[in-house]
PDB file of C-alpha atoms and ligand atoms in Angstrom:
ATOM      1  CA  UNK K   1       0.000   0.000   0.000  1.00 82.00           C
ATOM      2  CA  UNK K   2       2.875   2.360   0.879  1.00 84.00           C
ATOM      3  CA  UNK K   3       6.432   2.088   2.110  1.00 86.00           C
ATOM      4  CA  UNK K   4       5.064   3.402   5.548  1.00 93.00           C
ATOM      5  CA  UNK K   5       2.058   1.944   5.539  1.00 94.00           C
ATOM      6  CA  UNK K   6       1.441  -1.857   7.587  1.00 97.00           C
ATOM      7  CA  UNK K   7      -2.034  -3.444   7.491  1.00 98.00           C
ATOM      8  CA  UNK K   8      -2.373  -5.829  10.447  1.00 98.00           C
ATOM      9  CA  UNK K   9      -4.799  -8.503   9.986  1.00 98.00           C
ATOM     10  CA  UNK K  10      -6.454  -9.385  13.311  1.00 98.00           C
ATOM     11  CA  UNK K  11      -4.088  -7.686  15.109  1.00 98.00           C
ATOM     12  CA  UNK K  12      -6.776  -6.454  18.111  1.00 98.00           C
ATOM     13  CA  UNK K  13      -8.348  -9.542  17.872  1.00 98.00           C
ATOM     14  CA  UNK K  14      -7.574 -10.317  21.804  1.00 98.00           C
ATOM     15  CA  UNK K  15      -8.334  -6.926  22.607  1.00 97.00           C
ATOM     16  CA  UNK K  16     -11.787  -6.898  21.594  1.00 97.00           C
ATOM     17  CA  UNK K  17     -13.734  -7.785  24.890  1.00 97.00           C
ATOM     18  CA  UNK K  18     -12.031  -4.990  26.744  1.00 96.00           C
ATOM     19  CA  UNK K  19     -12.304  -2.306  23.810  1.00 96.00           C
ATOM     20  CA  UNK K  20     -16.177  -3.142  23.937  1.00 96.00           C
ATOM     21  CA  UNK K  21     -16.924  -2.496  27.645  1.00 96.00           C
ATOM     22  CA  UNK K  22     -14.551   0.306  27.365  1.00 96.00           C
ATOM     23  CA  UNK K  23     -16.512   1.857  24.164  1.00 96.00           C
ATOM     24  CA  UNK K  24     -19.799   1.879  26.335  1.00 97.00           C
ATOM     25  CA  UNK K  25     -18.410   3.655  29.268  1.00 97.00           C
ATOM     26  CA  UNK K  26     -16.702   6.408  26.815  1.00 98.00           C
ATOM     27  CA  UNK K  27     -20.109   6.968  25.104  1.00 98.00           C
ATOM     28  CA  UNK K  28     -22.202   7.417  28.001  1.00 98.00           C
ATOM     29  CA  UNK K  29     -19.932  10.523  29.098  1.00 98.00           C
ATOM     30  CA  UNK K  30     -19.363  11.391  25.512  1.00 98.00           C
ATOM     31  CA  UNK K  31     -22.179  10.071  23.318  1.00 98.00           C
ATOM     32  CA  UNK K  32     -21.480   9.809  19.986  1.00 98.00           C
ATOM     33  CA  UNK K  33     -23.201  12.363  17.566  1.00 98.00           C
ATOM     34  CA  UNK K  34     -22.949  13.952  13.714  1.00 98.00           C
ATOM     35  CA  UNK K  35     -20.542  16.637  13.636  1.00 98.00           C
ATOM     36  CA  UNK K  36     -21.059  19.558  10.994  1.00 97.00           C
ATOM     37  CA  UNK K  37     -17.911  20.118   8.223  1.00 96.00           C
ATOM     38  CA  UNK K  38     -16.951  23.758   7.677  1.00 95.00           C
ATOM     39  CA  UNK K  39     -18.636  23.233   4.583  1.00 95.00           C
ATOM     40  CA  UNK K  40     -22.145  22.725   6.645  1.00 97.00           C
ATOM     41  CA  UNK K  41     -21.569  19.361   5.886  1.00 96.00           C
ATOM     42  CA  UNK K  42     -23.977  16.946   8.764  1.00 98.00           C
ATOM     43  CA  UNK K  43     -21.005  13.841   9.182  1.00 98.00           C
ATOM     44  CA  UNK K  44     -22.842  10.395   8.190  1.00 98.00           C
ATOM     45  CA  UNK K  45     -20.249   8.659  10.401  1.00 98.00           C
ATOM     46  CA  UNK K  46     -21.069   9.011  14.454  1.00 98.00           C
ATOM     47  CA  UNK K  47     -17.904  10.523  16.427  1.00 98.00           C
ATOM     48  CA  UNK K  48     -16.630  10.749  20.173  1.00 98.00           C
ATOM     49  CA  UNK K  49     -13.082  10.499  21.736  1.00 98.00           C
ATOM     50  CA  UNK K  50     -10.895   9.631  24.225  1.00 98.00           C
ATOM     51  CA  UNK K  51      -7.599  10.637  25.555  1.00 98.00           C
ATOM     52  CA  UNK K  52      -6.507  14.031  26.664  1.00 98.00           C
ATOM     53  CA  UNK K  53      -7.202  15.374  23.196  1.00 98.00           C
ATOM     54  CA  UNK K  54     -10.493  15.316  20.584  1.00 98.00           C
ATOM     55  CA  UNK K  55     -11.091  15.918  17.095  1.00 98.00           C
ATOM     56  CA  UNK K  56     -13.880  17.998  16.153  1.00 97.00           C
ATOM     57  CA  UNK K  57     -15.567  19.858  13.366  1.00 97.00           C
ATOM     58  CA  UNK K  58     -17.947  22.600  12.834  1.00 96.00           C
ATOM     59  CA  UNK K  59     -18.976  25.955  10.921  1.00 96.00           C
ATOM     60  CA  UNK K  60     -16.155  27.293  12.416  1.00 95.00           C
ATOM     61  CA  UNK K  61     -13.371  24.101  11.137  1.00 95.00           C
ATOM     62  CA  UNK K  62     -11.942  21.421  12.575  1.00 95.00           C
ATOM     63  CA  UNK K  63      -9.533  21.450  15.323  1.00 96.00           C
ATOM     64  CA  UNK K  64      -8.634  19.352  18.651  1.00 97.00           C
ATOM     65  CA  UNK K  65     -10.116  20.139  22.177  1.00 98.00           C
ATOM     66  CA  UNK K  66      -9.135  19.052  25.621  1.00 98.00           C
ATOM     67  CA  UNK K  67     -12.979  19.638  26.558  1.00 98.00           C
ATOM     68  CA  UNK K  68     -15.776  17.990  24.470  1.00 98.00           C
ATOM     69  CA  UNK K  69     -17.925  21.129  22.788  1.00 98.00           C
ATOM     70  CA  UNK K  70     -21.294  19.051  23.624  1.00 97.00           C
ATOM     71  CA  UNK K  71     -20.782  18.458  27.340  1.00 98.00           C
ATOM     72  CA  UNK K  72     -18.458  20.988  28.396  1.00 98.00           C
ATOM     73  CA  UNK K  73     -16.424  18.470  30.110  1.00 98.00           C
ATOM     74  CA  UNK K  74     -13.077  16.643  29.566  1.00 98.00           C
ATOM     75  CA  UNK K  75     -13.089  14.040  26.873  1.00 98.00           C
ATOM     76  CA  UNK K  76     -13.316  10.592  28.475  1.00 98.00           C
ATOM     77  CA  UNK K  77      -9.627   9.542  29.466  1.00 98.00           C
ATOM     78  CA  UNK K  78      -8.125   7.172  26.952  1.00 98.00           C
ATOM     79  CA  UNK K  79      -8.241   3.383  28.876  1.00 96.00           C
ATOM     80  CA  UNK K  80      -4.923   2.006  29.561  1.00 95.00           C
ATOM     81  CA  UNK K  81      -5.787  -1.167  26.945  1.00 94.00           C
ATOM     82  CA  UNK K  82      -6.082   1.272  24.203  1.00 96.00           C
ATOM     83  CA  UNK K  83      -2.888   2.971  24.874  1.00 97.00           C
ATOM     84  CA  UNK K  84      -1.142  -0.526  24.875  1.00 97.00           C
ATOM     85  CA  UNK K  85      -2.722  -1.759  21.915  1.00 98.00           C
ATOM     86  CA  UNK K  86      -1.787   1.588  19.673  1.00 98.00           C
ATOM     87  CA  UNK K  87       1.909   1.186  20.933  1.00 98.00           C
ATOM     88  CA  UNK K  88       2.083  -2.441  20.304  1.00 98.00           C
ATOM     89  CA  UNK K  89       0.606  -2.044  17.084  1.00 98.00           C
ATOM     90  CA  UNK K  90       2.803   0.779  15.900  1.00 98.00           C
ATOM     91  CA  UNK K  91       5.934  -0.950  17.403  1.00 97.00           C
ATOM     92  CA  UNK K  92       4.729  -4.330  15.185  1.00 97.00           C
ATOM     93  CA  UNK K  93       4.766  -1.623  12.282  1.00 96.00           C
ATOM     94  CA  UNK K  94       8.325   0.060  12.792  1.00 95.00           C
ATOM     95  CA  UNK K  95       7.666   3.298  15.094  1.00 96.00           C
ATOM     96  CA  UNK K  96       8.569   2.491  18.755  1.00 96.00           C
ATOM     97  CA  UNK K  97       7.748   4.665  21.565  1.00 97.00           C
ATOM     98  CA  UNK K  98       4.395   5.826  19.976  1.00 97.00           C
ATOM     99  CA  UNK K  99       2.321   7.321  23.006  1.00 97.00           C
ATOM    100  CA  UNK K 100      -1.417   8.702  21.625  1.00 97.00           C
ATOM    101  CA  UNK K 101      -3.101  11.399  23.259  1.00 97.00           C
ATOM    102  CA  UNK K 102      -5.605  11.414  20.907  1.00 98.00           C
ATOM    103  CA  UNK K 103      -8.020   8.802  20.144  1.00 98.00           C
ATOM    104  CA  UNK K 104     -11.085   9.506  17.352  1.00 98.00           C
ATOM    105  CA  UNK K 105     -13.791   6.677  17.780  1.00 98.00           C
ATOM    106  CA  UNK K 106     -15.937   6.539  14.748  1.00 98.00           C
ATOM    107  CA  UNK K 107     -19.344   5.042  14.385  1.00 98.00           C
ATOM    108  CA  UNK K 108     -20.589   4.326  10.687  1.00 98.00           C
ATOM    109  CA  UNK K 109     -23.939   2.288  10.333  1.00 98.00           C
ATOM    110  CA  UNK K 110     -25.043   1.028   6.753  1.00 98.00           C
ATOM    111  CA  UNK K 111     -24.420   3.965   4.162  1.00 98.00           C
ATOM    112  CA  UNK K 112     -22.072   6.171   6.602  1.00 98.00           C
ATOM    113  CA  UNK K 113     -18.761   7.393   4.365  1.00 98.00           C
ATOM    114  CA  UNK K 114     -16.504   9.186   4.801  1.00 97.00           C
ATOM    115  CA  UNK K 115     -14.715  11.036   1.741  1.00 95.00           C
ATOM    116  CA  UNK K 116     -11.452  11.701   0.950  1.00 96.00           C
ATOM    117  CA  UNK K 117      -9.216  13.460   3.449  1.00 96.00           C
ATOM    118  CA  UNK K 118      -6.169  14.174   4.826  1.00 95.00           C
ATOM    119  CA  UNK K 119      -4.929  13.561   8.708  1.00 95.00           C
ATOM    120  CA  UNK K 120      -3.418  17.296   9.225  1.00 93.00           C
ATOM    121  CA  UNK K 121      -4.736  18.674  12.053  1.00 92.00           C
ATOM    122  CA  UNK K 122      -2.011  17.149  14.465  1.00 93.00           C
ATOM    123  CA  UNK K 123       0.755  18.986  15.413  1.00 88.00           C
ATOM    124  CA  UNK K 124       4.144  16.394  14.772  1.00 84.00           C
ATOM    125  CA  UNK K 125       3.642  14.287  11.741  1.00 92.00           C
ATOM    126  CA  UNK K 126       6.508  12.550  12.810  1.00 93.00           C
ATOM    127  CA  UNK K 127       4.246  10.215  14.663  1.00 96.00           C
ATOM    128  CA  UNK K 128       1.844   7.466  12.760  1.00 97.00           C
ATOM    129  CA  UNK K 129      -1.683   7.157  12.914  1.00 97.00           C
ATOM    130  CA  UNK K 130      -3.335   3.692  14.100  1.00 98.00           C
ATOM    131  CA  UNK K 131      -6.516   2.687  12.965  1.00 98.00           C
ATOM    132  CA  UNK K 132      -8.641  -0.256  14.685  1.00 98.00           C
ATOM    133  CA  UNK K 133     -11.305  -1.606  12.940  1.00 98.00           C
ATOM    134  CA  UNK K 134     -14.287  -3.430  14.406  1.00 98.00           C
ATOM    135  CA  UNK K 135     -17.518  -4.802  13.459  1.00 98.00           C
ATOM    136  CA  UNK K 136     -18.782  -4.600   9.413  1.00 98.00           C
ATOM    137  CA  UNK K 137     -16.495  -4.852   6.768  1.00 98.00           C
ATOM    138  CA  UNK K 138     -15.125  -1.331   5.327  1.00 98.00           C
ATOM    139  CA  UNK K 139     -13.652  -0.741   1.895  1.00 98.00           C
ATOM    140  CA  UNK K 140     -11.098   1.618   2.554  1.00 98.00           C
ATOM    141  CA  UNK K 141      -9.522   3.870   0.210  1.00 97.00           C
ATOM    142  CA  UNK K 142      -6.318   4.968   0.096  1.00 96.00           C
ATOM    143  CA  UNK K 143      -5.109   7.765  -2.301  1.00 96.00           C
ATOM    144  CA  UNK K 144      -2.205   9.706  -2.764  1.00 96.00           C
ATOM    145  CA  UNK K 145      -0.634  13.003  -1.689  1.00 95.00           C
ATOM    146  CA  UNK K 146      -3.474  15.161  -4.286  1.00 96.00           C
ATOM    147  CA  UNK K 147      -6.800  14.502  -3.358  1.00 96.00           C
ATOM    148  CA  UNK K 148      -6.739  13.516  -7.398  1.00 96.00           C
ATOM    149  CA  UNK K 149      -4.496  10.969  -7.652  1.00 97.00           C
ATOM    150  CA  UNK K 150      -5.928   7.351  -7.635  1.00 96.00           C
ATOM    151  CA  UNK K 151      -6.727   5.329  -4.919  1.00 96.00           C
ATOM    152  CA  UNK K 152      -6.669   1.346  -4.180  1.00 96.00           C
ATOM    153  CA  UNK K 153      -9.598  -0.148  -2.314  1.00 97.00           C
ATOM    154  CA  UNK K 154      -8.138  -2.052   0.566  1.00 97.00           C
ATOM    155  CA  UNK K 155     -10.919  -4.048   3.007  1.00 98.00           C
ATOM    156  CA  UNK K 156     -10.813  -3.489   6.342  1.00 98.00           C
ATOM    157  CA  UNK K 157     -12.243  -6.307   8.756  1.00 98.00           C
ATOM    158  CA  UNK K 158     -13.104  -6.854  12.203  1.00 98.00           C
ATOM    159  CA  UNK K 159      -9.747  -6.662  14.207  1.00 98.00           C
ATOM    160  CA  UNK K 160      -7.857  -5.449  11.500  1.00 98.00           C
ATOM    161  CA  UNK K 161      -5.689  -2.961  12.449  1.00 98.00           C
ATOM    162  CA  UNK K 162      -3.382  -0.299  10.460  1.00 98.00           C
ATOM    163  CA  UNK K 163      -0.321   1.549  11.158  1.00 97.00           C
ATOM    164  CA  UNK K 164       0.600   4.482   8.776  1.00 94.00           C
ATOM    165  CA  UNK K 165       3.375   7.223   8.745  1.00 95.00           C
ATOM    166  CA  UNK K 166       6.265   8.320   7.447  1.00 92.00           C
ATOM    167  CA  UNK K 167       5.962   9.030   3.441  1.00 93.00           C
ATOM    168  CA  UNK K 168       2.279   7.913   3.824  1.00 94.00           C
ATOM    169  CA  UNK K 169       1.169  10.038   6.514  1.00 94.00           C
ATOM    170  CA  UNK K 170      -0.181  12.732   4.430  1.00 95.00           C
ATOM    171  CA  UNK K 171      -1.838  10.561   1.918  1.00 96.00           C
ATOM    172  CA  UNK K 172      -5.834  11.549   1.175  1.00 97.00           C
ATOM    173  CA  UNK K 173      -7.733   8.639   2.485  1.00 97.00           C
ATOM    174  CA  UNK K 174     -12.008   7.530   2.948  1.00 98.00           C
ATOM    175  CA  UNK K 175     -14.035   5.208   3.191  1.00 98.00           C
ATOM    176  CA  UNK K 176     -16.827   3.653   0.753  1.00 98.00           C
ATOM    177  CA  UNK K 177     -20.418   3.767   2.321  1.00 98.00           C
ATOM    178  CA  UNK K 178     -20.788   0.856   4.180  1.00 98.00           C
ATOM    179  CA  UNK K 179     -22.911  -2.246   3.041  1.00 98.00           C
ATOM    180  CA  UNK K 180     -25.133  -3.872   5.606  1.00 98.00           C
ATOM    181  CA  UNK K 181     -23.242  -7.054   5.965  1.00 98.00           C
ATOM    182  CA  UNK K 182     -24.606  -7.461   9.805  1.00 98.00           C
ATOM    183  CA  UNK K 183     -21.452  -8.897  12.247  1.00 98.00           C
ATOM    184  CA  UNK K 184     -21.912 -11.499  14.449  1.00 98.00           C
ATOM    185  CA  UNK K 185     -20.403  -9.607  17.325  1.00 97.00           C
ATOM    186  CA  UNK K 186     -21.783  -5.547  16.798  1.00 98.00           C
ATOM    187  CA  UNK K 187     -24.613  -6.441  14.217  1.00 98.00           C
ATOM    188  CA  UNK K 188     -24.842  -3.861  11.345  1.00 98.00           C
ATOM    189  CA  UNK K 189     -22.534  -1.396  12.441  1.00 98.00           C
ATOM    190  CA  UNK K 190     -18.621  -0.479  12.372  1.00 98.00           C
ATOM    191  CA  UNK K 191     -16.087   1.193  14.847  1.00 98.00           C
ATOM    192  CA  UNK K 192     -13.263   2.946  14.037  1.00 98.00           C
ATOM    193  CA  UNK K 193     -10.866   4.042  16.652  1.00 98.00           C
ATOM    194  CA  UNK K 194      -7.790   5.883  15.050  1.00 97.00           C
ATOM    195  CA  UNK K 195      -5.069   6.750  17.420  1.00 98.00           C
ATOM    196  CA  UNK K 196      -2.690  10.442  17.391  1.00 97.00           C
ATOM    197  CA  UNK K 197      -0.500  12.273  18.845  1.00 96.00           C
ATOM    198  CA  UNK K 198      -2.284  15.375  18.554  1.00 96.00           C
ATOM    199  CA  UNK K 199      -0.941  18.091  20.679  1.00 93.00           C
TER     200      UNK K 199
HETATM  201  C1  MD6 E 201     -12.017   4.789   9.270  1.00 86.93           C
HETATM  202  N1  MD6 E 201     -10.182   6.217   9.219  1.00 86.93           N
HETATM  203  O1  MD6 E 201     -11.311   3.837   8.986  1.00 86.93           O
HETATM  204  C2  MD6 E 201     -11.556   6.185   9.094  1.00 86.93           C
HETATM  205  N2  MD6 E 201      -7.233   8.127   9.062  1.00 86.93           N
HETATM  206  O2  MD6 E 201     -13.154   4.647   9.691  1.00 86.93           O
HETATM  207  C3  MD6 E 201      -9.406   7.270   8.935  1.00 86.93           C
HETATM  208  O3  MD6 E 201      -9.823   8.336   8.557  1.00 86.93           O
HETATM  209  C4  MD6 E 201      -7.985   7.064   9.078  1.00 86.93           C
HETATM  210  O4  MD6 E 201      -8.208   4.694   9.230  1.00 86.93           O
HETATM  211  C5  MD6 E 201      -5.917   8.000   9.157  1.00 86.93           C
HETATM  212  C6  MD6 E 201      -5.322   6.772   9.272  1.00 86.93           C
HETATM  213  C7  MD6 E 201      -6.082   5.669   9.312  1.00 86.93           C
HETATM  214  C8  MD6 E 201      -7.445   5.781   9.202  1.00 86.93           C
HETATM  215 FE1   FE E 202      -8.372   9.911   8.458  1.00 86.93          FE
END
């Protein structure tokens, strides 16, 4: 896919219990909900996060926050198992000593997409991004450094997990609108978490 790009097949697989119990106590002090692009754009994919910093969008752009817009409280703090499995998996992939502060979660239900974009509101690129997937089956697609140049269709599945930096970090990326393919664990929906260092 790239030369700093590793796609871990089943990597969170023994992670998954604990990332599920953990998921529900994030979301019931920071629900998920449709953010609005700068564009006025309503988000088909569900967001919250974790961790001392959050991503968020709206009229105004997108940007991180220590305090989550909606409650006017600290974002949830990132669990200890989600910290270990974002270092792990980055170490598997080449970058040691990769310590998020930032963790996205992303809920996309049959039809949620998200189009192309870039990763370039964190402050040190230097770091890699690491994206869990769980649930549904996503095609993801992976472009270049123009938001014209082609993409490949790569499908991300339930435990899956991917490491990118480096060259790739920049690199316009989306997903395809989900198909209901129901999962036998989470049923017809997908989560995303992708891991930062933000600030
Ligand atoms: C998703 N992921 O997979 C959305 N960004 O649901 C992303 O936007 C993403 O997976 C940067 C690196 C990996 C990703
Ligand atoms: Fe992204």
């Amino acid at each position: 896919m790239g030369p700093a790009t590793m796609l871990l097949r089943g990597f969170a697989l023994p992670y998954v219990p604990e990332l599920l119990l953990a998921i529900t106590n994030i979301e019931a002090a920071s629900p998920f909900r449709h953010m609005v692009t700068p564009g006025g754009f309503t988000m088909s994919v569900a967001l919250t996060n974790c961790g001392a910093l959050g991503w968020t969008t709206d009229r105004r752009g997108y940007r991180y926050t220590s305090v989550d817009p909606d409650t006017g409280e600290p974002w949830p703090m990132m669990p200890t198992v989600f910290a270990r499995l974002a270092n792990e998996a980055a170490a598997a992939a080449g970058f040691d000593g990769f310590t998020p502060d930032a963790c996205l979660v992303n809920r996309y239900l049959p039809g949620s997409r998200l189009s192309l974009h870039q990763d370039k509101n964190e402050r040190d690129y230097a770091a890699p991004i690491v994206s869990v997937s769980l649930g549904m089956r996503a095609t993801f697609l992976f472009g270049g450094d123009a938001r014209t140049d082609p993409t490949v269709k790569v499908p991300l599945y339930h435990g899956d997990v991917m490491v990118w930096g480096g060259a790739d970090r920049l690199r316009y990326h989306g997903v395809m609108p989900l198909k209901d393919e129901p999962h036998a664990l989470l049923g017809s929906q997908r989560i995303n978490f992708t891991f930062r260092k933000a600030g």
